[in-house]
PDB file of C-alpha atoms in Angstrom:
ATOM      1  CA  UNK O  78      -7.175 -12.167  23.810  1.00  0.00           C
ATOM      2  CA  UNK O  79     -10.513 -13.014  22.371  1.00  0.00           C
ATOM      3  CA  UNK O  80     -12.066 -11.163  19.578  1.00  0.00           C
ATOM      4  CA  UNK O  81     -15.003  -9.219  20.669  1.00  0.00           C
ATOM      5  CA  UNK O  82     -17.475  -7.750  18.194  1.00  0.00           C
ATOM      6  CA  UNK O  83     -17.931  -4.150  18.209  1.00  0.00           C
ATOM      7  CA  UNK O  84     -17.997  -0.443  16.648  1.00  0.00           C
ATOM      8  CA  UNK O  85     -16.222   2.653  17.334  1.00  0.00           C
ATOM      9  CA  UNK O  86     -17.934   5.556  16.430  1.00  0.00           C
ATOM     10  CA  UNK O  87     -15.629   8.646  16.247  1.00  0.00           C
ATOM     11  CA  UNK O  88     -17.307  12.355  16.362  1.00  0.00           C
ATOM     12  CA  UNK O  89     -15.431  14.404  14.163  1.00  0.00           C
ATOM     13  CA  UNK O  90     -13.928  17.567  16.209  1.00  0.00           C
ATOM     14  CA  UNK O  91     -15.093  16.025  19.377  1.00  0.00           C
ATOM     15  CA  UNK O  92     -12.890  13.094  19.990  1.00  0.00           C
ATOM     16  CA  UNK O  93     -16.088  10.970  21.607  1.00  0.00           C
ATOM     17  CA  UNK O  94     -16.060   7.497  21.109  1.00  0.00           C
ATOM     18  CA  UNK O  95     -19.191   5.033  21.477  1.00  0.00           C
ATOM     19  CA  UNK O  96     -18.175   1.530  21.977  1.00  0.00           C
ATOM     20  CA  UNK O  97     -20.660  -1.126  21.641  1.00  0.00           C
ATOM     21  CA  UNK O  98     -19.326  -4.569  23.108  1.00  0.00           C
ATOM     22  CA  UNK O  99     -20.776  -8.185  23.321  1.00  0.00           C
ATOM     23  CA  UNK O 100     -18.443  -9.059  26.136  1.00  0.00           C
ATOM     24  CA  UNK O 101     -20.498 -10.212  28.978  1.00  0.00           C
ATOM     25  CA  UNK O 102     -18.930  -7.984  31.750  1.00  0.00           C
ATOM     26  CA  UNK O 103     -19.238  -4.920  29.581  1.00  0.00           C
ATOM     27  CA  UNK O 104     -16.889  -2.682  31.533  1.00  0.00           C
ATOM     28  CA  UNK O 105     -13.393  -2.917  32.080  1.00  0.00           C
ATOM     29  CA  UNK O 106     -13.162  -4.687  28.364  1.00  0.00           C
ATOM     30  CA  UNK O 107     -14.872  -2.343  26.343  1.00  0.00           C
ATOM     31  CA  UNK O 108     -11.726   0.542  27.271  1.00  0.00           C
ATOM     32  CA  UNK O 109      -8.918  -2.112  26.020  1.00  0.00           C
ATOM     33  CA  UNK O 110     -11.106  -2.953  22.838  1.00  0.00           C
ATOM     34  CA  UNK O 111     -11.462   0.580  21.894  1.00  0.00           C
ATOM     35  CA  UNK O 112      -7.708   1.656  22.642  1.00  0.00           C
ATOM     36  CA  UNK O 113      -6.832  -1.606  20.101  1.00  0.00           C
ATOM     37  CA  UNK O 114      -8.648   0.183  17.544  1.00  0.00           C
ATOM     38  CA  UNK O 115      -7.581   3.509  18.013  1.00  0.00           C
ATOM     39  CA  UNK O 116      -3.552   2.359  18.020  1.00  0.00           C
ATOM     40  CA  UNK O 117      -4.577   0.624  14.628  1.00  0.00           C
ATOM     41  CA  UNK O 118      -5.459   4.094  12.913  1.00  0.00           C
ATOM     42  CA  UNK O 119      -2.825   5.829  14.755  1.00  0.00           C
ATOM     43  CA  UNK O 120      -0.456   3.468  13.322  1.00  0.00           C
ATOM     44  CA  UNK O 121      -1.749   3.741   9.731  1.00  0.00           C
ATOM     45  CA  UNK O 122      -1.854   7.466  10.053  1.00  0.00           C
ATOM     46  CA  UNK O 123       1.843   7.991  10.890  1.00  0.00           C
ATOM     47  CA  UNK O 124       2.841   5.852   7.903  1.00  0.00           C
ATOM     48  CA  UNK O 125       0.963   7.914   5.589  1.00  0.00           C
ATOM     49  CA  UNK O 126       2.171  11.323   7.408  1.00  0.00           C
ATOM     50  CA  UNK O 127       5.824   9.935   6.450  1.00  0.00           C
ATOM     51  CA  UNK O 128       4.768   9.550   2.954  1.00  0.00           C
ATOM     52  CA  UNK O 129       3.312  12.941   2.480  1.00  0.00           C
ATOM     53  CA  UNK O 130       6.325  14.433   3.775  1.00  0.00           C
ATOM     54  CA  UNK O 131       8.492  12.387   1.476  1.00  0.00           C
ATOM     55  CA  UNK O 132       6.247  13.548  -1.671  1.00  0.00           C
ATOM     56  CA  UNK O 133       6.353  16.569  -3.442  1.00  0.00           C
ATOM     57  CA  UNK O 134       2.649  18.048  -4.204  1.00  0.00           C
ATOM     58  CA  UNK O 135       3.046  21.171  -6.370  1.00  0.00           C
ATOM     59  CA  UNK O 136      -0.937  20.877  -6.733  1.00  0.00           C
ATOM     60  CA  UNK O 137      -1.467  20.559  -3.252  1.00  0.00           C
ATOM     61  CA  UNK O 138      -3.341  17.076  -3.564  1.00  0.00           C
ATOM     62  CA  UNK O 139      -2.846  16.378   0.064  1.00  0.00           C
ATOM     63  CA  UNK O 140      -3.867  19.331   1.522  1.00  0.00           C
ATOM     64  CA  UNK O 141      -6.455  17.546   4.088  1.00  0.00           C
ATOM     65  CA  UNK O 142      -3.800  15.138   4.864  1.00  0.00           C
ATOM     66  CA  UNK O 143      -3.708  16.627   8.643  1.00  0.00           C
ATOM     67  CA  UNK O 144      -2.288  14.390  11.416  1.00  0.00           C
ATOM     68  CA  UNK O 145      -4.701  15.852  13.639  1.00  0.00           C
ATOM     69  CA  UNK O 146      -7.314  14.254  11.801  1.00  0.00           C
ATOM     70  CA  UNK O 147      -8.841  10.828  11.177  1.00  0.00           C
ATOM     71  CA  UNK O 148      -6.933   9.508   8.017  1.00  0.00           C
ATOM     72  CA  UNK O 149     -10.045   7.949   6.832  1.00  0.00           C
ATOM     73  CA  UNK O 150     -11.637  11.360   6.242  1.00  0.00           C
ATOM     74  CA  UNK O 151      -8.315  12.175   4.028  1.00  0.00           C
ATOM     75  CA  UNK O 152      -8.330  12.594   0.281  1.00  0.00           C
ATOM     76  CA  UNK O 153      -7.735   9.624  -1.750  1.00  0.00           C
ATOM     77  CA  UNK O 154      -7.664   7.087   1.276  1.00  0.00           C
ATOM     78  CA  UNK O 155      -9.908   4.360   1.807  1.00  0.00           C
ATOM     79  CA  UNK O 156     -10.649   2.519   5.043  1.00  0.00           C
ATOM     80  CA  UNK O 157     -12.462  -0.437   6.452  1.00  0.00           C
ATOM     81  CA  UNK O 158     -12.873  -1.556   9.655  1.00  0.00           C
ATOM     82  CA  UNK O 159     -10.697   1.532  11.223  1.00  0.00           C
ATOM     83  CA  UNK O 160      -7.778   0.563   8.785  1.00  0.00           C
ATOM     84  CA  UNK O 161      -6.255   1.958   5.800  1.00  0.00           C
ATOM     85  CA  UNK O 162      -7.477  -0.390   2.625  1.00  0.00           C
ATOM     86  CA  UNK O 163      -6.536   1.963  -0.083  1.00  0.00           C
ATOM     87  CA  UNK O 164      -3.706   4.411  -1.091  1.00  0.00           C
ATOM     88  CA  UNK O 165      -4.785   6.143  -4.743  1.00  0.00           C
ATOM     89  CA  UNK O 166      -2.738   8.620  -5.790  1.00  0.00           C
ATOM     90  CA  UNK O 167      -2.489   8.096  -9.551  1.00  0.00           C
ATOM     91  CA  UNK O 168      -2.340  10.959 -11.951  1.00  0.00           C
ATOM     92  CA  UNK O 169      -1.612  13.830  -9.144  1.00  0.00           C
ATOM     93  CA  UNK O 170       1.527  15.267 -10.426  1.00  0.00           C
ATOM     94  CA  UNK O 171       3.492  13.919  -7.263  1.00  0.00           C
ATOM     95  CA  UNK O 172       7.323  13.730  -7.128  1.00  0.00           C
ATOM     96  CA  UNK O 173       9.347  12.654  -4.349  1.00  0.00           C
ATOM     97  CA  UNK O 174      10.052   9.170  -3.174  1.00  0.00           C
ATOM     98  CA  UNK O 175       8.150   6.011  -1.636  1.00  0.00           C
ATOM     99  CA  UNK O 176       8.894   5.219   2.164  1.00  0.00           C
ATOM    100  CA  UNK O 177       9.170   1.956   3.555  1.00  0.00           C
ATOM    101  CA  UNK O 178       6.868   2.702   6.191  1.00  0.00           C
ATOM    102  CA  UNK O 179       4.160   1.943   3.850  1.00  0.00           C
ATOM    103  CA  UNK O 180       4.794  -1.852   4.673  1.00  0.00           C
ATOM    104  CA  UNK O 181       3.190  -1.470   7.929  1.00  0.00           C
ATOM    105  CA  UNK O 182      -0.001  -0.918   6.450  1.00  0.00           C
ATOM    106  CA  UNK O 183      -1.667  -4.272   7.311  1.00  0.00           C
ATOM    107  CA  UNK O 184      -4.850  -4.352   5.589  1.00  0.00           C
ATOM    108  CA  UNK O 185      -3.708  -2.553   2.739  1.00  0.00           C
ATOM    109  CA  UNK O 186      -5.174  -3.865  -0.391  1.00  0.00           C
ATOM    110  CA  UNK O 187      -4.570  -1.108  -3.275  1.00  0.00           C
ATOM    111  CA  UNK O 188      -1.598   0.802  -3.568  1.00  0.00           C
ATOM    112  CA  UNK O 189      -1.729   3.069  -7.056  1.00  0.00           C
ATOM    113  CA  UNK O 190       0.557   6.083  -7.846  1.00  0.00           C
ATOM    114  CA  UNK O 191       0.638   5.413 -11.295  1.00  0.00           C
ATOM    115  CA  UNK O 192       1.527   8.337 -13.893  1.00  0.00           C
ATOM    116  CA  UNK O 193       3.577  10.692 -11.661  1.00  0.00           C
ATOM    117  CA  UNK O 194       7.147  11.556 -11.291  1.00  0.00           C
ATOM    118  CA  UNK O 195       8.201   9.574  -8.298  1.00  0.00           C
ATOM    119  CA  UNK O 196      11.861   8.635  -7.882  1.00  0.00           C
ATOM    120  CA  UNK O 197      14.047   6.624  -5.947  1.00  0.00           C
ATOM    121  CA  UNK O 198      13.429   2.767  -5.235  1.00  0.00           C
ATOM    122  CA  UNK O 199      10.735   0.352  -4.511  1.00  0.00           C
ATOM    123  CA  UNK O 200      10.988  -0.272  -0.604  1.00  0.00           C
ATOM    124  CA  UNK O 201      11.653  -3.951   0.314  1.00  0.00           C
ATOM    125  CA  UNK O 202       9.319  -3.219   3.068  1.00  0.00           C
ATOM    126  CA  UNK O 203       6.448  -3.602   0.366  1.00  0.00           C
ATOM    127  CA  UNK O 204       6.924  -7.376   0.837  1.00  0.00           C
ATOM    128  CA  UNK O 205       5.003  -7.120   3.824  1.00  0.00           C
ATOM    129  CA  UNK O 206       1.987  -6.015   2.587  1.00  0.00           C
ATOM    130  CA  UNK O 207       0.032  -9.489   2.724  1.00  0.00           C
ATOM    131  CA  UNK O 208      -3.367  -8.336   1.955  1.00  0.00           C
ATOM    132  CA  UNK O 209      -2.156  -6.316  -0.976  1.00  0.00           C
ATOM    133  CA  UNK O 210      -3.959  -6.915  -4.436  1.00  0.00           C
ATOM    134  CA  UNK O 211      -3.011  -4.085  -6.561  1.00  0.00           C
ATOM    135  CA  UNK O 212       0.299  -2.656  -6.755  1.00  0.00           C
ATOM    136  CA  UNK O 213       0.461   0.095  -9.478  1.00  0.00           C
ATOM    137  CA  UNK O 214       3.549   2.116  -9.636  1.00  0.00           C
ATOM    138  CA  UNK O 215       3.965   2.463 -13.565  1.00  0.00           C
ATOM    139  CA  UNK O 216       5.115   5.871 -15.575  1.00  0.00           C
ATOM    140  CA  UNK O 217       7.104   7.135 -13.011  1.00  0.00           C
ATOM    141  CA  UNK O 218      11.008   7.849 -12.623  1.00  0.00           C
ATOM    142  CA  UNK O 219      11.397   4.617 -10.328  1.00  0.00           C
ATOM    143  CA  UNK O 220      15.078   2.768 -10.262  1.00  0.00           C
ATOM    144  CA  UNK O 221      17.048   0.264  -8.783  1.00  0.00           C
ATOM    145  CA  UNK O 222      15.943  -3.405  -8.761  1.00  0.00           C
ATOM    146  CA  UNK O 223      12.284  -4.713  -8.077  1.00  0.00           C
ATOM    147  CA  UNK O 224      12.829  -6.159  -4.609  1.00  0.00           C
ATOM    148  CA  UNK O 225      12.506  -9.709  -4.484  1.00  0.00           C
ATOM    149  CA  UNK O 226      10.231  -9.697  -1.148  1.00  0.00           C
ATOM    150  CA  UNK O 227       7.593  -8.838  -3.676  1.00  0.00           C
ATOM    151  CA  UNK O 228       7.571 -12.487  -4.063  1.00  0.00           C
ATOM    152  CA  UNK O 229       5.730 -12.732  -0.818  1.00  0.00           C
ATOM    153  CA  UNK O 230       2.704 -10.812  -2.099  1.00  0.00           C
ATOM    154  CA  UNK O 231       0.354 -13.963  -1.929  1.00  0.00           C
ATOM    155  CA  UNK O 232      -2.778 -11.785  -2.358  1.00  0.00           C
ATOM    156  CA  UNK O 233      -1.434  -9.730  -5.190  1.00  0.00           C
ATOM    157  CA  UNK O 234      -3.628  -9.905  -8.485  1.00  0.00           C
ATOM    158  CA  UNK O 235      -2.322  -6.811 -10.482  1.00  0.00           C
ATOM    159  CA  UNK O 236       1.266  -5.728 -10.440  1.00  0.00           C
ATOM    160  CA  UNK O 237       2.060  -2.582 -12.743  1.00  0.00           C
ATOM    161  CA  UNK O 238       5.568  -1.424 -12.733  1.00  0.00           C
ATOM    162  CA  UNK O 239       6.072  -0.470 -16.684  1.00  0.00           C
ATOM    163  CA  UNK O 240       7.552   2.556 -17.856  1.00  0.00           C
ATOM    164  CA  UNK O 241      10.293   3.530 -15.234  1.00  0.00           C
ATOM    165  CA  UNK O 242      13.953   3.312 -14.677  1.00  0.00           C
ATOM    166  CA  UNK O 243      14.140  -0.285 -13.112  1.00  0.00           C
ATOM    167  CA  UNK O 244      17.078  -2.442 -13.750  1.00  0.00           C
ATOM    168  CA  UNK O 245      18.448  -5.726 -12.597  1.00  0.00           C
ATOM    169  CA  UNK O 246      17.110  -9.182 -12.443  1.00  0.00           C
ATOM    170  CA  UNK O 247      13.548 -10.213 -11.924  1.00  0.00           C
ATOM    171  CA  UNK O 248      13.550 -12.510  -9.363  1.00  0.00           C
ATOM    172  CA  UNK O 249      11.765 -16.029  -9.671  1.00  0.00           C
ATOM    173  CA  UNK O 250       9.562 -15.393  -6.317  1.00  0.00           C
ATOM    174  CA  UNK O 251       7.870 -12.646  -8.555  1.00  0.00           C
ATOM    175  CA  UNK O 252       6.971 -15.306 -11.479  1.00  0.00           C
ATOM    176  CA  UNK O 253       5.742 -17.838  -8.918  1.00  0.00           C
ATOM    177  CA  UNK O 254       3.030 -15.415  -7.231  1.00  0.00           C
ATOM    178  CA  UNK O 255      -0.029 -17.617  -7.158  1.00  0.00           C
ATOM    179  CA  UNK O 256      -2.809 -15.082  -7.145  1.00  0.00           C
ATOM    180  CA  UNK O 257      -1.373 -12.715  -9.889  1.00  0.00           C
ATOM    181  CA  UNK O 258      -3.584 -12.703 -13.038  1.00  0.00           C
ATOM    182  CA  UNK O 259      -1.592  -9.371 -14.985  1.00  0.00           C
ATOM    183  CA  UNK O 260       1.462  -8.007 -14.834  1.00  0.00           C
ATOM    184  CA  UNK O 261       3.352  -5.433 -16.557  1.00  0.00           C
ATOM    185  CA  UNK O 262       7.179  -4.750 -16.186  1.00  0.00           C
ATOM    186  CA  UNK O 263       7.663  -3.602 -19.630  1.00  0.00           C
ATOM    187  CA  UNK O 264       9.661  -0.502 -20.473  1.00  0.00           C
ATOM    188  CA  UNK O 265      12.429  -0.571 -17.975  1.00  0.00           C
ATOM    189  CA  UNK O 266      15.963  -2.351 -18.158  1.00  0.00           C
ATOM    190  CA  UNK O 267      15.147  -5.784 -16.545  1.00  0.00           C
ATOM    191  CA  UNK O 268      16.114  -9.024 -17.423  1.00  0.00           C
ATOM    192  CA  UNK O 269      14.618 -12.456 -15.968  1.00  0.00           C
ATOM    193  CA  UNK O 270      15.764 -15.318 -14.678  1.00  0.00           C
ATOM    194  CA  UNK O 271      12.691 -17.394 -15.732  1.00  0.00           C
ATOM    195  CA  UNK O 272      10.559 -17.512 -18.686  1.00  0.00           C
ATOM    196  CA  UNK O 273       7.622 -15.250 -17.817  1.00  0.00           C
ATOM    197  CA  UNK O 274       4.087 -16.883 -18.322  1.00  0.00           C
ATOM    198  CA  UNK O 275       1.708 -15.180 -20.534  1.00  0.00           C
ATOM    199  CA  UNK O 276       0.044 -13.241 -17.322  1.00  0.00           C
ATOM    200  CA  UNK O 277       3.579 -10.810 -17.826  1.00  0.00           C
ATOM    201  CA  UNK O 278       2.634  -8.607 -20.745  1.00  0.00           C
ATOM    202  CA  UNK O 279       5.303  -6.956 -23.006  1.00  0.00           C
ATOM    203  CA  UNK O 280       8.572  -8.282 -24.299  1.00  0.00           C
ATOM    204  CA  UNK O 281      11.230  -9.287 -21.990  1.00  0.00           C
ATOM    205  CA  UNK O 282      14.791 -10.612 -22.009  1.00  0.00           C
ATOM    206  CA  UNK O 283      16.386 -13.351 -20.352  1.00  0.00           C
ATOM    207  CA  UNK O 284      19.506 -12.891 -18.119  1.00  0.00           C
ATOM    208  CA  UNK O 285      22.726 -13.755 -19.445  1.00  0.00           C
ATOM    209  CA  UNK O 286      24.602 -16.536 -17.719  1.00  0.00           C
ATOM    210  CA  UNK O 287      27.939 -15.458 -16.581  1.00  0.00           C
TER     211      UNK O 287
END
């Protein structure tokens, strides 16, 4: 399928779409293009609704995360080209759990939930976020191991997992992230299968060989 340039303007509350396309035939193709873009944002919205339902929100921060509205209009959500690019929920007194559905946010660049009281494990599906540049989950109550799948995040620049309850071995794949410039995994109960480079701040312990 060829890529066609265009824009969709959604009129809030009316559901009216205006599509401009450079396709020479005009009619018959614009509807397909618009439908694909609606599917993109609908998929992102469904993932975020699952997250909302998994979080405890005593301060009602997510009050306008309405499944009947465009998620690009929600608080703490940023979008580009009809795709969610940032989920910024740090310091919002949120509890509950992370959800694997966040791994479907294909355009996500920044996932930040620092300084909340989120529990449970880090979903392995986060390793599917190929455009992710910032992962901020520090100062929560996360437990379990750091998924080795995070070693797939080739665009990741900043990684903050410090001050949680994480345990186990840090996979070598995480140490080999080519774009990583700063990482803090300290204040957990982790050990390392490799000597961390200077981009990993904090004090770390090598795993004992059995």
